[in-house]
Every structure is written in structure tokens, then in C-alpha cells.
mmCIF file of C-alpha atoms and ligand atoms in Angstrom:
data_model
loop_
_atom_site.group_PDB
_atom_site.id
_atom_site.type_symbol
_atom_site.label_atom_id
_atom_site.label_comp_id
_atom_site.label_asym_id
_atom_site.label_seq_id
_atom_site.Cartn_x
_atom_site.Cartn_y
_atom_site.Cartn_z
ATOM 1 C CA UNK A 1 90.403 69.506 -122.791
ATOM 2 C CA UNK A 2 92.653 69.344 -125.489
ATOM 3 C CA UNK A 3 93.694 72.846 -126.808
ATOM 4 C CA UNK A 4 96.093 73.460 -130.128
ATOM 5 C CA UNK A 5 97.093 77.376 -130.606
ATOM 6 C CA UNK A 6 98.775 78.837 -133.752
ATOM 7 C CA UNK A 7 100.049 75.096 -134.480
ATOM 8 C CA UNK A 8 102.191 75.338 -137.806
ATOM 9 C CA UNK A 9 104.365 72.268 -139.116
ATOM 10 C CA UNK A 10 106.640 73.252 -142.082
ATOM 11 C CA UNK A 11 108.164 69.733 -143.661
ATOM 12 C CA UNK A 12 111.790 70.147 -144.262
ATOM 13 C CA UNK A 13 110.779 69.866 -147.800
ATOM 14 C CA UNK A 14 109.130 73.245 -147.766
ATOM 15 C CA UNK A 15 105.617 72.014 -147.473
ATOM 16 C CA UNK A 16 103.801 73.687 -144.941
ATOM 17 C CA UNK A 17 101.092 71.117 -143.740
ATOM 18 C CA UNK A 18 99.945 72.936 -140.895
ATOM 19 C CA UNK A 19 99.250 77.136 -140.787
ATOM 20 C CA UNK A 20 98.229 78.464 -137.275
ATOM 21 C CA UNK A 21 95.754 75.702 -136.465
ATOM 22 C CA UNK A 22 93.571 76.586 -133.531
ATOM 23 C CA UNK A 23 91.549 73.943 -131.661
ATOM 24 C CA UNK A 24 89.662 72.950 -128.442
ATOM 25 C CA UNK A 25 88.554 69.782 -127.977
ATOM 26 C CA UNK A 26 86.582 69.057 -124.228
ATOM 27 C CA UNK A 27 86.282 66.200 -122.442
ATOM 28 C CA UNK A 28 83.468 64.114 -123.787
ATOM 29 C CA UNK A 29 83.355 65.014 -127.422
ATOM 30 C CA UNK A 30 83.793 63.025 -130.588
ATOM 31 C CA UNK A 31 85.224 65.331 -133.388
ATOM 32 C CA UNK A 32 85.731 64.217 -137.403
ATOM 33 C CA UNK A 33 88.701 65.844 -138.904
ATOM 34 C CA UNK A 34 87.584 65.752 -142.836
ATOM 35 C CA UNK A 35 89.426 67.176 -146.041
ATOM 36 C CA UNK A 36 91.494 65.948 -148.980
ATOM 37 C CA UNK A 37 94.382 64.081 -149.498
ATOM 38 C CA UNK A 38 97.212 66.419 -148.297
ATOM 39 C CA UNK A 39 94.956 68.791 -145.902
ATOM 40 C CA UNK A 40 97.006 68.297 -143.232
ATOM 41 C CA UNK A 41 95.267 65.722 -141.407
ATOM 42 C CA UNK A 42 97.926 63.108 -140.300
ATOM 43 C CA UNK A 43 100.398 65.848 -139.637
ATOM 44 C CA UNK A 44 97.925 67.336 -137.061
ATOM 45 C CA UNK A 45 97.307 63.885 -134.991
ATOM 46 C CA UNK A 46 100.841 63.055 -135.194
ATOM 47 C CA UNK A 47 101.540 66.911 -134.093
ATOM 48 C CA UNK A 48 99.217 66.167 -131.221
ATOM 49 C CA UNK A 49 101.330 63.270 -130.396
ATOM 50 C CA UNK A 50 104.781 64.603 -130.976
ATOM 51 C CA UNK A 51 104.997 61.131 -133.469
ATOM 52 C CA UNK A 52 105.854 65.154 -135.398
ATOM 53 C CA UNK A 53 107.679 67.750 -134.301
ATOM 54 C CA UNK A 54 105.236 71.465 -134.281
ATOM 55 C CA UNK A 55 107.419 73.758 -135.838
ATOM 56 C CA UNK A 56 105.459 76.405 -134.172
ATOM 57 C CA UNK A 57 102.330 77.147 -131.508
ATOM 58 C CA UNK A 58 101.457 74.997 -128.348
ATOM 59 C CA UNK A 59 99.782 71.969 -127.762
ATOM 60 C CA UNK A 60 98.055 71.352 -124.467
ATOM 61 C CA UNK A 61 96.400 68.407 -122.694
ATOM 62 C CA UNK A 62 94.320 69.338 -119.664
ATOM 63 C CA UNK A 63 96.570 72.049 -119.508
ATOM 64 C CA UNK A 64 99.819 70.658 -119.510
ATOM 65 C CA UNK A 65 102.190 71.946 -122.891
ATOM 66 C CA UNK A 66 103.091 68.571 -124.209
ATOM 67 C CA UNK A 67 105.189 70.720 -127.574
ATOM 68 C CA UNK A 68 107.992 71.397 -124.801
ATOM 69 C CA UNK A 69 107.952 67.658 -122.726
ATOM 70 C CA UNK A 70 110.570 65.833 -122.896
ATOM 71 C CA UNK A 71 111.799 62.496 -122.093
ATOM 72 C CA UNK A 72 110.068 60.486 -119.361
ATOM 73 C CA UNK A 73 107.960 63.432 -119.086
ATOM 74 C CA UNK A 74 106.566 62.758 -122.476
ATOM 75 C CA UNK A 75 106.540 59.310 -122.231
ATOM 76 C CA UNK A 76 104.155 59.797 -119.356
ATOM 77 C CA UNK A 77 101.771 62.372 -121.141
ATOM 78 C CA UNK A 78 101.608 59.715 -124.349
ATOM 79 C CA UNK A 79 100.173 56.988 -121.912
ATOM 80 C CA UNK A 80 97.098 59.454 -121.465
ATOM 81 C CA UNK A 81 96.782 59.783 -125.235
ATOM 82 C CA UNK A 82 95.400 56.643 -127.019
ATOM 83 C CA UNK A 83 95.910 56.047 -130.499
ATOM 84 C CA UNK A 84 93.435 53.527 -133.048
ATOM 85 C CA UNK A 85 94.955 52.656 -136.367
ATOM 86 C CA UNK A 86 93.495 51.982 -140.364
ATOM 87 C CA UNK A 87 95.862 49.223 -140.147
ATOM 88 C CA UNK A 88 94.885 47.936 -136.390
ATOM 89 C CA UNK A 89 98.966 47.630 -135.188
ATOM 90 C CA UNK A 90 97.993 44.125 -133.609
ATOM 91 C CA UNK A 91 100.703 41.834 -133.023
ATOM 92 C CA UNK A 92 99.616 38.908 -135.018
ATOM 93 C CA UNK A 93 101.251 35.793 -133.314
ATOM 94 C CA UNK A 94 99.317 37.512 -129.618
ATOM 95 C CA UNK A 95 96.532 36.353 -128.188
ATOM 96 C CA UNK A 96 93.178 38.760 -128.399
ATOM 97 C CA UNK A 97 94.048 39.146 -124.412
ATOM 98 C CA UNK A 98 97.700 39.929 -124.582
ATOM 99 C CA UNK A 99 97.290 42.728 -127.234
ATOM 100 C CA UNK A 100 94.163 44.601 -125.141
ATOM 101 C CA UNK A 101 96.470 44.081 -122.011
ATOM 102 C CA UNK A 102 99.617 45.440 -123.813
ATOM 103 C CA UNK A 103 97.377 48.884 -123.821
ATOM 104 C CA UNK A 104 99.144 48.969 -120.287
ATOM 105 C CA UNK A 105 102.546 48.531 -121.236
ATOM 106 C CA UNK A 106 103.248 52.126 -120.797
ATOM 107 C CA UNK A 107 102.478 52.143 -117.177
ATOM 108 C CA UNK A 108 104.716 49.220 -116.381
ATOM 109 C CA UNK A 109 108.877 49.598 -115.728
ATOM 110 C CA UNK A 110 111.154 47.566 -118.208
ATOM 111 C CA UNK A 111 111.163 44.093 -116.008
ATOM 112 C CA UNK A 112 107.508 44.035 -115.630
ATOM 113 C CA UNK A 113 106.855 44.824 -119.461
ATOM 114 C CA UNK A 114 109.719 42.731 -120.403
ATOM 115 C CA UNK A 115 108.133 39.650 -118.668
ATOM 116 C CA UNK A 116 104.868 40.899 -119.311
ATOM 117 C CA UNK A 117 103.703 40.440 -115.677
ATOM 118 C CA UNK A 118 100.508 42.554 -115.569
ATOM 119 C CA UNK A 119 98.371 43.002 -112.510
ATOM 120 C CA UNK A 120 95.489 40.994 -111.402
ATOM 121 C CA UNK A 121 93.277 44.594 -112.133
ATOM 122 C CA UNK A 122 94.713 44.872 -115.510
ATOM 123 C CA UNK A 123 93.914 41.319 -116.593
ATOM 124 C CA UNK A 124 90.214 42.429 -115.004
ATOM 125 C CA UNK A 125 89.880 45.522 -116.881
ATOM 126 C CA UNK A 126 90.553 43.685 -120.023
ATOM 127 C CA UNK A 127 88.317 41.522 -119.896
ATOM 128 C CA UNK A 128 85.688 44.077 -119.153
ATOM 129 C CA UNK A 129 86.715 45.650 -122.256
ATOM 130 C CA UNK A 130 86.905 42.517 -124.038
ATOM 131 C CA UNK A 131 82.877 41.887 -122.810
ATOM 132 C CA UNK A 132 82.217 45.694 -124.065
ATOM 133 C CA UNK A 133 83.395 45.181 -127.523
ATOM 134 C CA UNK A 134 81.994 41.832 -127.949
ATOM 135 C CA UNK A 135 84.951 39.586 -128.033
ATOM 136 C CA UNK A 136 85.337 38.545 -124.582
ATOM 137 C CA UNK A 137 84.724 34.673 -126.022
ATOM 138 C CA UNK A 138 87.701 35.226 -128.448
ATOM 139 C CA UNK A 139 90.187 36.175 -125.715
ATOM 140 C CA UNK A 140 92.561 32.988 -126.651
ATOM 141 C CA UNK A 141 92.351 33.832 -129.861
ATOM 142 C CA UNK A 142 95.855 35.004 -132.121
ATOM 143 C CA UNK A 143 95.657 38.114 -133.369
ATOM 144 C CA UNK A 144 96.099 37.161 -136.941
ATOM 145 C CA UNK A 145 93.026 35.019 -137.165
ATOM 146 C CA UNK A 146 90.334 37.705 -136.372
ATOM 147 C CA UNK A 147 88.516 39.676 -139.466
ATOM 148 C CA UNK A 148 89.133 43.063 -139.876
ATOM 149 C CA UNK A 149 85.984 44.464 -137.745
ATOM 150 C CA UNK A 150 87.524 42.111 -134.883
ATOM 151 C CA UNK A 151 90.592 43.376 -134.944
ATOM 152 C CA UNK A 152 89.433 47.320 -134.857
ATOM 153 C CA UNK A 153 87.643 46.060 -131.649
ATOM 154 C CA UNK A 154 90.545 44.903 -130.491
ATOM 155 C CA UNK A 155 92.404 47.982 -131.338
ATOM 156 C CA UNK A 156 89.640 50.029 -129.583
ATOM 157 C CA UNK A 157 89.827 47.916 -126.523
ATOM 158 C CA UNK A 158 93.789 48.042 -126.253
ATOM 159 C CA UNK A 159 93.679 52.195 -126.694
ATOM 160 C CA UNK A 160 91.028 52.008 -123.900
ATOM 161 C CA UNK A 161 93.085 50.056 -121.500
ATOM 162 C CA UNK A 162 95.661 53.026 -121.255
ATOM 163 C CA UNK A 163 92.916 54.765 -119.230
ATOM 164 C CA UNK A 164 93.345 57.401 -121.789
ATOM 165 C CA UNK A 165 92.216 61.184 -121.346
ATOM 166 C CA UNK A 166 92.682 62.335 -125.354
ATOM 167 C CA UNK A 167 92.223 59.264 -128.198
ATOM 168 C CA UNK A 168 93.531 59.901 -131.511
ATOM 169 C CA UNK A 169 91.536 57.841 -134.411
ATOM 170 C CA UNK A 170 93.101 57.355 -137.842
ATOM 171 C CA UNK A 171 90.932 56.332 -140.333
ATOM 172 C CA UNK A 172 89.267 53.491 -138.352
ATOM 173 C CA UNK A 173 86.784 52.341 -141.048
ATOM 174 C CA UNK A 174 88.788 52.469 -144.271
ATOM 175 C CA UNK A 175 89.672 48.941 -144.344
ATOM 176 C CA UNK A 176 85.983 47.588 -143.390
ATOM 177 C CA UNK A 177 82.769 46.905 -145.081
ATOM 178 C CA UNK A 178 80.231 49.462 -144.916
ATOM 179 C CA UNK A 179 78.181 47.521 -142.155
ATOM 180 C CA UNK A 180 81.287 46.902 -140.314
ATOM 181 C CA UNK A 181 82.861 50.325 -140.509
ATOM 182 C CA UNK A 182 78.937 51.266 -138.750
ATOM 183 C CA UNK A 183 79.513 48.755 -135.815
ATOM 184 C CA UNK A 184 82.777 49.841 -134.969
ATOM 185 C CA UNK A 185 82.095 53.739 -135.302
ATOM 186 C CA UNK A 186 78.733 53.148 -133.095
ATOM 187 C CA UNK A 187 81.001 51.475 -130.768
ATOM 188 C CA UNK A 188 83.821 54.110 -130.344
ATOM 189 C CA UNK A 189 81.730 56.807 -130.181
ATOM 190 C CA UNK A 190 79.303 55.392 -127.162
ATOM 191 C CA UNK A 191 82.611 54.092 -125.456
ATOM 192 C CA UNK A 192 84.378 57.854 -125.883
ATOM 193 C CA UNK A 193 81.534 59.450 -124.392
ATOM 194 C CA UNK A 194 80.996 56.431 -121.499
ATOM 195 C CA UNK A 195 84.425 57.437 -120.680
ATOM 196 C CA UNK A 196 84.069 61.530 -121.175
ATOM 197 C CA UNK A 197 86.982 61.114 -123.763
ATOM 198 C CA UNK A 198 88.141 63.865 -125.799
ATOM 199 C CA UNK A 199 88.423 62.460 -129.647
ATOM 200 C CA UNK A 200 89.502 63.376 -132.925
ATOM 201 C CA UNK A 201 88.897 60.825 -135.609
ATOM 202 C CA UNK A 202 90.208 61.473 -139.321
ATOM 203 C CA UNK A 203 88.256 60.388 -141.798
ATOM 204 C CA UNK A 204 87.484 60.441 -145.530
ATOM 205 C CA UNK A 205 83.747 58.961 -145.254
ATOM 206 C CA UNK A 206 82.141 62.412 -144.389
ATOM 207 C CA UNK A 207 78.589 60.566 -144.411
ATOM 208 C CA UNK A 208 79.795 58.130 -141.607
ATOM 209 C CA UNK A 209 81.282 61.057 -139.895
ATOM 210 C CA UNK A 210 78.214 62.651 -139.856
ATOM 211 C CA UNK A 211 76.007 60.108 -138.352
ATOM 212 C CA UNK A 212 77.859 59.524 -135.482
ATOM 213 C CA UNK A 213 79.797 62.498 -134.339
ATOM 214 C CA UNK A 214 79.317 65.618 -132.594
ATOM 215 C CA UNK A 215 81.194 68.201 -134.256
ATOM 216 C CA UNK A 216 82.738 68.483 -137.603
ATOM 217 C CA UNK A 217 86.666 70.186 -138.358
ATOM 218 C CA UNK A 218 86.976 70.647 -142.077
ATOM 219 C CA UNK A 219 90.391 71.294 -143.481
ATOM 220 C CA UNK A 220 92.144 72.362 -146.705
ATOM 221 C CA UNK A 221 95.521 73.592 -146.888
ATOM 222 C CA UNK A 222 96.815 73.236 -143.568
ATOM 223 C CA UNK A 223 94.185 75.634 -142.101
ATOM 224 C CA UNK A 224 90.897 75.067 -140.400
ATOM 225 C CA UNK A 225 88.101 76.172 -143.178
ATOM 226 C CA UNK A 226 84.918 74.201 -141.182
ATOM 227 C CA UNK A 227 84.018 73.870 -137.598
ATOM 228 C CA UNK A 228 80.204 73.164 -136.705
ATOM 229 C CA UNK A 229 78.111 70.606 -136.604
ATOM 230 C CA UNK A 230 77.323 67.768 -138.348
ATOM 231 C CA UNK A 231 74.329 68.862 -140.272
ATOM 232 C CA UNK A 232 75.763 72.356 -141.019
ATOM 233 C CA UNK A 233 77.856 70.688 -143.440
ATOM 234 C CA UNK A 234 75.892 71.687 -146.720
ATOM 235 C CA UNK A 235 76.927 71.705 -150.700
ATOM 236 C CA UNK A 236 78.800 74.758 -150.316
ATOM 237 C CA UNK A 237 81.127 73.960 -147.035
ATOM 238 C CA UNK A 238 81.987 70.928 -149.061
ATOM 239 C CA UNK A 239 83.272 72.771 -151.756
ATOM 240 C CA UNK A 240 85.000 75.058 -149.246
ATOM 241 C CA UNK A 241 87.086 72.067 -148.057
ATOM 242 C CA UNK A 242 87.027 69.558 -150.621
ATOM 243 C CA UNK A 243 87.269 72.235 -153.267
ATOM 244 C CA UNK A 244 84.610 72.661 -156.933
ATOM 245 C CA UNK A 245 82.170 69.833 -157.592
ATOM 246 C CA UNK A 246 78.772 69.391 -158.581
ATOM 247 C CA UNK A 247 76.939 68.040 -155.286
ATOM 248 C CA UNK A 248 73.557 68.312 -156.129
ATOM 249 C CA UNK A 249 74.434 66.154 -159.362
ATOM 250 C CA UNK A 250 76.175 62.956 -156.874
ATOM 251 C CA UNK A 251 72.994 63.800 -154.702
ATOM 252 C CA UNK A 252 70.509 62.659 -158.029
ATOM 253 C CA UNK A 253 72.578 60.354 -159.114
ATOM 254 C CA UNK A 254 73.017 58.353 -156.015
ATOM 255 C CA UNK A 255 69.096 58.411 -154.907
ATOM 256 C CA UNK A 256 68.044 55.109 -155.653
ATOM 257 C CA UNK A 257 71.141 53.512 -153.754
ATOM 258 C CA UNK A 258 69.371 51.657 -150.946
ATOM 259 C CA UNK A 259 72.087 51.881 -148.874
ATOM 260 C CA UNK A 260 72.279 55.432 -149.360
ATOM 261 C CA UNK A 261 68.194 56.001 -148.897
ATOM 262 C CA UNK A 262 68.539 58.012 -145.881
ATOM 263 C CA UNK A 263 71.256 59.463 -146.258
ATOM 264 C CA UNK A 264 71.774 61.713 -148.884
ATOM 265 C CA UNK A 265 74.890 62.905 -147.962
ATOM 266 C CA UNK A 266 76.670 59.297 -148.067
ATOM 267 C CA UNK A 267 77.148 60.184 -152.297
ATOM 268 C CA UNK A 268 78.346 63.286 -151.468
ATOM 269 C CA UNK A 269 81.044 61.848 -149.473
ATOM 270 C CA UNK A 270 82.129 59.489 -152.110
ATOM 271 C CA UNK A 271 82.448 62.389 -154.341
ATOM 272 C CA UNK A 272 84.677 64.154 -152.378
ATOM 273 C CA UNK A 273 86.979 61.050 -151.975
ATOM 274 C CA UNK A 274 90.191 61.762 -153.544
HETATM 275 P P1 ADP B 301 96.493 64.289 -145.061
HETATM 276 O O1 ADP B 301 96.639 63.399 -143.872
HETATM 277 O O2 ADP B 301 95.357 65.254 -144.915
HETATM 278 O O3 ADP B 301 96.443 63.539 -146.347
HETATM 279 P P2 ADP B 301 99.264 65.015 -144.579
HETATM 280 O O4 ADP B 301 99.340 65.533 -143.184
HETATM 281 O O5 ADP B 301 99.726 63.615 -144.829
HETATM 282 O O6 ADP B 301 97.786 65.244 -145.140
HETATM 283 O O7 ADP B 301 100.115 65.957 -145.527
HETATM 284 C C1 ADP B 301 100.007 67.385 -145.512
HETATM 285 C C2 ADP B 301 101.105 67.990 -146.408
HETATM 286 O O8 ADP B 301 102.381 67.736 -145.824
HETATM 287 C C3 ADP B 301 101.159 67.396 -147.814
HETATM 288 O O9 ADP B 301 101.536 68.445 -148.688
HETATM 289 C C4 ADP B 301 102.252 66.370 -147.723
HETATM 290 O O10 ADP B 301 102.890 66.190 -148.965
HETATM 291 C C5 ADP B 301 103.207 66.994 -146.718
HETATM 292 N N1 ADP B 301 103.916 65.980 -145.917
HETATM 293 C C6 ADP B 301 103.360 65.050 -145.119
HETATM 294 N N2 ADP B 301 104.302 64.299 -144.515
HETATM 295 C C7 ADP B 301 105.497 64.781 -144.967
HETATM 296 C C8 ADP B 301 106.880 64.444 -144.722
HETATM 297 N N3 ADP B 301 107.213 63.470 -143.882
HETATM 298 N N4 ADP B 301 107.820 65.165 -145.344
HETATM 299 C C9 ADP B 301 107.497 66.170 -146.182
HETATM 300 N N5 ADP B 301 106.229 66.553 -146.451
HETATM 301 C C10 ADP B 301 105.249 65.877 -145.865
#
């Protein structure tokens, strides 16, 4: 369980991205973080992290305060947090295998990661995780020949290798096609809850959010505005966190997409894209 209480962050700058942010997050559930450029959003997973410094409230894994670790004590509670990127953080000139295996670098003292000697049950699980994601036949494969789609499974499969207990998801789909960014959310959402994962995945595409998570955190100005489910999210919530706009209009307009056919709420997301 992952719980945040009275979380602030003021920027040096003045800005204050974060105001007294409550949160729980069990075991097992796949949450969407949604709002508008500047909400707050990347400040809270990087809070979460400590990537950001809180500048006030707790934040607590299981029920350990990671805001006051420290040193090898934090290095130990960031292995149990895994982290998927927009941009996929693969190392290019690595083999498929090497990157999902370097998901275990964290566990490993300096000579071992230096030489990159994993264990026989590391080398096992990753190819189990290669099979799960559907690249298992790519394994040989260097990092900068995969397509974008590939290379999120990758990503997926190398946060998954850290045996993680909390996984952090930054805007996993913006770089990928439509069908693509539907694969890989179907994927790391039945792989979060095969593993009883606690997740919180950012995201602008509120219609792909919808489809595939369980629960819904809207935010607007550094403050939590939405929390329910997926299908409470209706015209007027969006204009709570995305602020005026005329839904019903984007709704009419959109209807004949076939893409969007069932699923009205896809047009409403691109209208509340920044
Ligand atoms: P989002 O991810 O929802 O777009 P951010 O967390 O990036 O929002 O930003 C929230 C607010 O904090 C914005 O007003 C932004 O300008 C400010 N901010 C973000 N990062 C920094 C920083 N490093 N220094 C100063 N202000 C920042």
C-alpha cells in the first residue's frame, strides 16, 4: 500500500506544484493520474520517488516513510519501486536481454554490476518476462533496432525484473500509435495485477485511461479535484480538472470516428489535451 499524506512540493521558484496531496494506493490496483499541463503530475511521481524532494507531508511504502530515508536505506526502498518511461530509457547499443536483466542492477554490489555477472535465476526470470511480453525471440536483439511498442515492452519487462512492490508509469503511450499504445496498456495492466502491484500511471489520453484502469485521480493545481472510478468521470468532472469546454460539442463532432465508435469519451480526451 502506498500512502501520500499532506504531500506539498513548493519549487524554489515559488511555484507550488503540490498542496496537501492525500493518497492510498493498495496492492493490486492500477490508478490514472489525469490533468493539464502543469497539474502537478510529474512532481508527484518524482515526489514518490524522491527523483524530488517533498517539501512537506509523508510518503509511505508498505509502511515504511521513504520522505526521511536516506542513503543505502533509500537506495534499497527505490529497488522496490519500478519506474516505465515516455521515452523507454533503453540503452541502445544493449541487447533486448541485457536491458530486462539490468532491472536487477540494484540488487547487485559494485563488482557484480560492474561486470555485469547476474545469476543463473535472474537470466531465468528474464526470459520469463521476455516470453510474457512477447519478445522472448528478440532477446539478441540491440536495443536501438526495436519499434517503439517493442521497446515499451522492454521497458515494462526491465521495471518488472526489480521484483517491484509500487511501479511508477510516465506517460507510457504518448510516443505510440493508437493500436500500439492499446497493446502495451492491456499488457501492463494484466501484468500489475498478475503481480498484485500497486500503480500509478500519468497520462494525458483520459479515454485510454479509462478502458483499462481501475480508479481515476484527477488533478488541477497541485490538489486532488477527482478520485472515483473510471466511468464516474462525466462532462462536468472534466471541466473540474481540465477546466471550461464544451464536451458535449467534441462528443457530436467526433461520432462518426470509427475508431472512436465505442467510445465516446476518446474525443473528449483529445479535447482536454493541452
Ligand atoms: P505536470 O506533470 O502535470 O505537467 P509538473 O509537475 O511538471 O506538472 O509541474 C507542476 C508545476 O510545477 C508547474 O507550475 C511547473 O511550472 C512547476 N515546476 C515543475 N518542475 C519545476 C522545477 N524543476 N522548478 C520550478 N518549477 C517547476
Amino acid at each position: 500500500m502506498l500512502e501520500l499524506k499532506g504531500l506539498s512540493k513548493r519549487y524554489p521558484t515559488g511555484d507550488l506544484a503540490l498542496n496537501e496531496v492525500e493518497l492510498s494506493v493498495p496492492a493490486g490496483q492500477v490508478l490514472a493520474l489525469i490533468g493539464p499541463s502543469g497539474a502537478g503530475k510529474s512532481t508527484l511521481i518524482r515526489c514518490i520517488n524522491r527523483l524530488v524532494e517533498p517539501s512537506s507531508g509523508t510518503v509511505t511504502l508498505d509502511g515504511q516513510d521513504l520522505s526521511s530515508l536516506r542513503g543505502k536505506q533509500l537506495k534499497a526502498a527505490r529497488r522496490e519501486i519500478g519506474m516505465i518511461f515516455q521515452s523507454y530509457a533503453l540503452v541502445d547499443r544493449l541487447s533486448v536481454m541485457e536491458n530486462v536483466l539490468s532491472g536487477r542492477l540494484g540488487y547487485m554490489g559494485f563488482w557484480r554490476s560492474f561486470l555485469r555477472r547476474f545469476e543463473p535465476s535472474d537470466v531465468q526470470r528474464a526470459c520469463e518476462l521476455l516470453e510474457r511480453v512477447g519478445l522472448l525471440a528478440m532477446l539478441d536483439k540491440r536495443g536501438d533496432a526495436l519499434s517503439g511498442g517493442q521497446k515499451q515492452r522492454v521497458g515494462i519487462a526491465r521495471a518488472l525484473m526489480q521484483q517491484p512492490k509500487l511501479l511508477l508509469v510516465d506517460e507510457p503511450t504518448a510516443s505510440l500509435d493508437p493500436k500500439t499504445s492499446r497493446q502495451i496498456m492491456r499488457l501492463l495492466v494484466e501484468l500489475c495485477r498478475e503481480q498484485n502491484l500497486a500503480v500509478i500511471i500519468n497520462i494525458h489520453d483520459v479515454a485510454l485511461a479509462q478502458q483499462f484502469v481501475d480508479r481515476v485521480v484527477g488533478l488541477a493545481a497541485g490538489q486532488v479535484v477527482f478520485d472515483g472510478k473510471p466511468d464516474q468521470l462525466t462532462d462536468d468532472t472534466l471541466t473540474l480538472i481540465y477546466g471550461e469546454e464544451d464536451w458535449s460539442a467534441e462528443r457530436e463532432d467526433d461520432a462518426d470516428s470509427p475508431d472512436e465508435d465505442n467510445d465516446p469519451l476518446a474525443s473528449i480526451a483529445k479535447g482536454a489535451h493541452p
